[in-house]
Tab-separated table of C-alpha atoms and ligand atoms in Angstrom:
chain	number	residue	atom	x	y	z
P	1	MET	CA	66.123	109.660	-38.493
P	2	ASN	CA	63.814	108.519	-41.291
P	3	ILE	CA	61.053	110.681	-42.716
P	4	GLU	CA	58.264	108.826	-40.887
P	5	GLU	CA	59.728	110.104	-37.607
P	6	ARG	CA	59.701	113.708	-38.860
P	7	TYR	CA	55.942	114.117	-39.171
P	8	LYS	CA	52.852	112.664	-37.529
P	9	ILE	CA	49.219	112.479	-38.549
P	10	LEU	CA	47.030	113.622	-35.667
P	11	SER	CA	43.398	112.752	-35.084
P	12	PHE	CA	41.457	115.010	-32.737
P	13	PRO	CA	38.410	113.929	-30.756
P	14	ASP	CA	35.057	115.419	-31.661
P	15	LEU	CA	33.218	116.633	-28.589
P	16	GLY	CA	30.184	117.582	-30.634
P	17	ASP	CA	26.596	116.693	-30.002
P	18	GLU	CA	23.249	117.275	-31.700
P	19	ARG	CA	24.103	120.999	-31.812
P	20	GLY	CA	27.106	120.416	-34.056
P	21	ASN	CA	30.761	119.497	-33.909
P	22	LEU	CA	33.347	120.730	-31.431
P	23	VAL	CA	37.033	119.970	-31.815
P	24	VAL	CA	39.479	121.059	-29.128
P	25	VAL	CA	43.251	121.171	-29.475
P	26	GLU	CA	45.395	122.179	-26.508
P	27	GLY	CA	49.112	122.847	-26.374
P	28	GLY	CA	50.994	119.984	-24.792
P	29	ILE	CA	47.971	117.661	-25.084
P	30	GLN	CA	46.739	117.020	-28.650
P	31	ILE	CA	49.431	119.414	-29.945
P	32	PRO	CA	52.935	118.160	-29.080
P	33	PHE	CA	54.269	121.601	-28.094
P	34	ASP	CA	53.251	124.791	-26.309
P	35	ILE	CA	51.509	127.007	-28.865
P	36	LYS	CA	53.108	130.434	-29.385
P	37	ARG	CA	51.774	131.347	-32.831
P	38	ILE	CA	48.637	130.773	-34.850
P	39	PHE	CA	48.077	131.795	-38.452
P	40	TYR	CA	45.685	130.698	-41.147
P	41	ILE	CA	45.777	130.619	-44.898
P	42	TYR	CA	42.705	131.015	-47.066
P	43	GLY	CA	41.932	132.359	-50.518
P	44	SER	CA	44.596	130.151	-52.110
P	45	ASP	CA	43.560	127.772	-54.884
P	46	ASP	CA	44.805	124.765	-56.829
P	47	THR	CA	47.337	126.859	-58.796
P	48	VAL	CA	49.183	128.053	-55.686
P	49	VAL	CA	52.176	126.458	-53.967
P	50	ARG	CA	52.965	127.861	-50.515
P	51	GLY	CA	55.587	127.073	-47.939
P	52	GLN	CA	58.671	125.913	-49.846
P	53	HIS	CA	60.856	126.340	-46.818
P	54	ALA	CA	62.266	124.584	-43.788
P	55	ASN	CA	62.608	126.023	-40.307
P	56	LEU	CA	65.565	125.869	-37.987
P	57	ARG	CA	63.393	125.944	-34.855
P	58	SER	CA	59.696	126.109	-35.709
P	59	GLU	CA	57.535	123.046	-35.488
P	60	PHE	CA	54.029	123.182	-36.895
P	61	VAL	CA	50.642	121.520	-36.759
P	62	LEU	CA	48.499	122.088	-39.864
P	63	ILE	CA	44.727	121.619	-39.766
P	64	ASN	CA	42.332	122.213	-42.651
P	65	VAL	CA	39.449	123.497	-40.544
P	66	ALA	CA	37.506	123.898	-43.801
P	67	GLY	CA	38.129	122.519	-47.273
P	68	THR	CA	41.169	120.488	-48.265
P	69	SER	CA	44.803	120.874	-49.211
P	70	LYS	CA	47.913	118.763	-49.582
P	71	VAL	CA	51.231	119.004	-47.779
P	72	LYS	CA	54.390	117.569	-49.288
P	73	VAL	CA	57.183	116.963	-46.797
P	74	ASP	CA	60.770	116.353	-47.833
P	75	ASP	CA	63.639	115.412	-45.512
P	76	GLY	CA	66.268	115.800	-48.229
P	77	LYS	CA	66.082	112.097	-49.037
P	78	GLU	CA	62.425	111.140	-49.317
P	79	THR	CA	59.096	112.869	-49.789
P	80	ARG	CA	55.594	112.111	-48.541
P	81	VAL	CA	52.269	113.730	-49.433
P	82	ILE	CA	49.627	114.162	-46.757
P	83	GLU	CA	46.085	115.134	-47.727
P	84	LEU	CA	44.368	117.283	-45.139
P	85	ASN	CA	40.706	116.613	-45.755
P	86	GLN	CA	38.776	116.786	-42.507
P	87	PRO	CA	38.631	119.267	-39.624
P	88	ARG	CA	39.432	116.572	-37.053
P	89	MET	CA	42.728	115.762	-38.727
P	90	GLY	CA	46.067	117.499	-38.358
P	91	VAL	CA	49.654	116.887	-39.270
P	92	TYR	CA	52.610	117.645	-37.024
P	93	LEU	CA	55.793	118.716	-38.828
P	94	SER	CA	59.123	118.690	-37.011
P	95	LYS	CA	61.716	121.415	-37.453
P	96	MET	CA	64.160	121.133	-40.364
P	97	LEU	CA	61.619	119.525	-42.657
P	98	TRP	CA	61.081	121.033	-46.130
P	99	LYS	CA	57.374	121.589	-46.764
P	100	GLU	CA	55.058	122.675	-49.535
P	101	MET	CA	51.319	123.263	-49.263
P	102	TYR	CA	49.314	123.073	-52.479
P	103	ASP	CA	46.125	121.917	-54.170
P	104	PHE	CA	43.963	124.137	-51.987
P	105	SER	CA	40.229	123.775	-52.476
P	106	ALA	CA	38.434	127.078	-53.026
P	107	ASP	CA	36.955	126.843	-49.507
P	108	SER	CA	40.239	125.821	-47.837
P	109	VAL	CA	41.043	127.421	-44.490
P	110	LEU	CA	44.375	126.028	-43.357
P	111	LEU	CA	45.029	126.668	-39.674
P	112	VAL	CA	48.674	126.521	-38.601
P	113	LEU	CA	49.950	126.292	-35.018
P	114	SER	CA	53.594	126.744	-34.108
P	115	ASN	CA	55.859	126.444	-31.080
P	116	GLU	CA	57.741	129.645	-32.046
P	117	HIS	CA	57.002	133.288	-32.655
P	118	TYR	CA	57.688	134.447	-36.203
P	119	ASP	CA	61.372	135.025	-36.925
P	120	ALA	CA	62.284	135.400	-40.594
P	121	GLY	CA	65.862	134.445	-39.711
P	122	GLU	CA	64.927	130.861	-38.872
P	123	TYR	CA	63.287	130.243	-42.262
P	124	VAL	CA	65.453	128.372	-44.777
P	125	ARG	CA	63.987	129.365	-48.145
P	126	GLU	CA	66.601	127.942	-50.514
P	127	TYR	CA	66.459	124.194	-51.075
P	128	ASP	CA	70.232	124.023	-51.720
P	129	GLU	CA	70.840	125.743	-48.403
P	130	TYR	CA	68.499	123.244	-46.717
P	131	LEU	CA	70.489	120.314	-48.120
P	132	ARG	CA	73.736	121.977	-47.088
P	133	LEU	CA	72.453	122.428	-43.507
P	134	LEU	CA	71.484	118.757	-43.434
P	135	GLY	CA	75.033	117.919	-44.400
P	136	HIS	CA	74.082	116.490	-47.789
F	201	LIG	P1	55.289	132.868	-46.078
F	201	LIG	O1	56.321	132.317	-45.161
F	201	LIG	O2	55.633	133.038	-47.520
F	201	LIG	O3	53.954	132.023	-45.945
F	201	LIG	P2	53.704	130.498	-46.357
F	201	LIG	O4	54.952	129.753	-46.027
F	201	LIG	O5	52.586	130.095	-45.490
F	201	LIG	O6	53.360	130.481	-47.794
F	201	LIG	O7	54.841	134.266	-45.480
F	201	LIG	C1	54.234	135.286	-46.264
F	201	LIG	C2	54.565	136.629	-45.624
F	201	LIG	O8	54.009	136.741	-44.329
F	201	LIG	C3	56.070	136.859	-45.485
F	201	LIG	O9	56.343	138.221	-45.784
F	201	LIG	C4	56.353	136.614	-44.032
F	201	LIG	C5	55.040	136.982	-43.354
F	201	LIG	N1	54.743	136.184	-42.149
F	201	LIG	C6	54.789	136.787	-40.910
F	201	LIG	O10	55.086	137.998	-40.774
F	201	LIG	N2	54.503	136.034	-39.811
F	201	LIG	C7	54.182	134.716	-39.897
F	201	LIG	O11	53.932	134.047	-38.868
F	201	LIG	C8	54.152	134.099	-41.198
F	201	LIG	C9	53.805	132.651	-41.356
F	201	LIG	C10	54.429	134.880	-42.297
């Protein structure tokens, strides 16, 4: 499977009107899984690198509901950088994809949805271990 099949840029419809914007994401509709976990990251800045792990089971959708950040994905062979820069945009990340989030704007609020509850045991935090699990 090549890296382009391991992540997907998502574009959400805006149901807003003259009162303002309204973006809806529903599990199994705009989000390609049933949502079990939501967390959000804010107060990071452009000196911080977060993530730096892969997940055995968790898939994610990342949405910068405010501000901007970048996500670097790495499948052990290739990397891609996705800039999250509008609240209507998300990126889906498959399981077993190495990821780093960085270059957070001061006002960044990065919303993360996942198909799994938190389980520290399914986080692969060593890059060498990630490559080994991929069979590289
Ligand atoms: P970490 O995985 O380092 O966050 P990120 O990858 O977004 O930089 O998590 C930081 C801490 O929070 C770590 O002790 C694990 C804990 N944590 C949970 O308990 N539940 C969660 O859903 C997440 C994402 C983290």
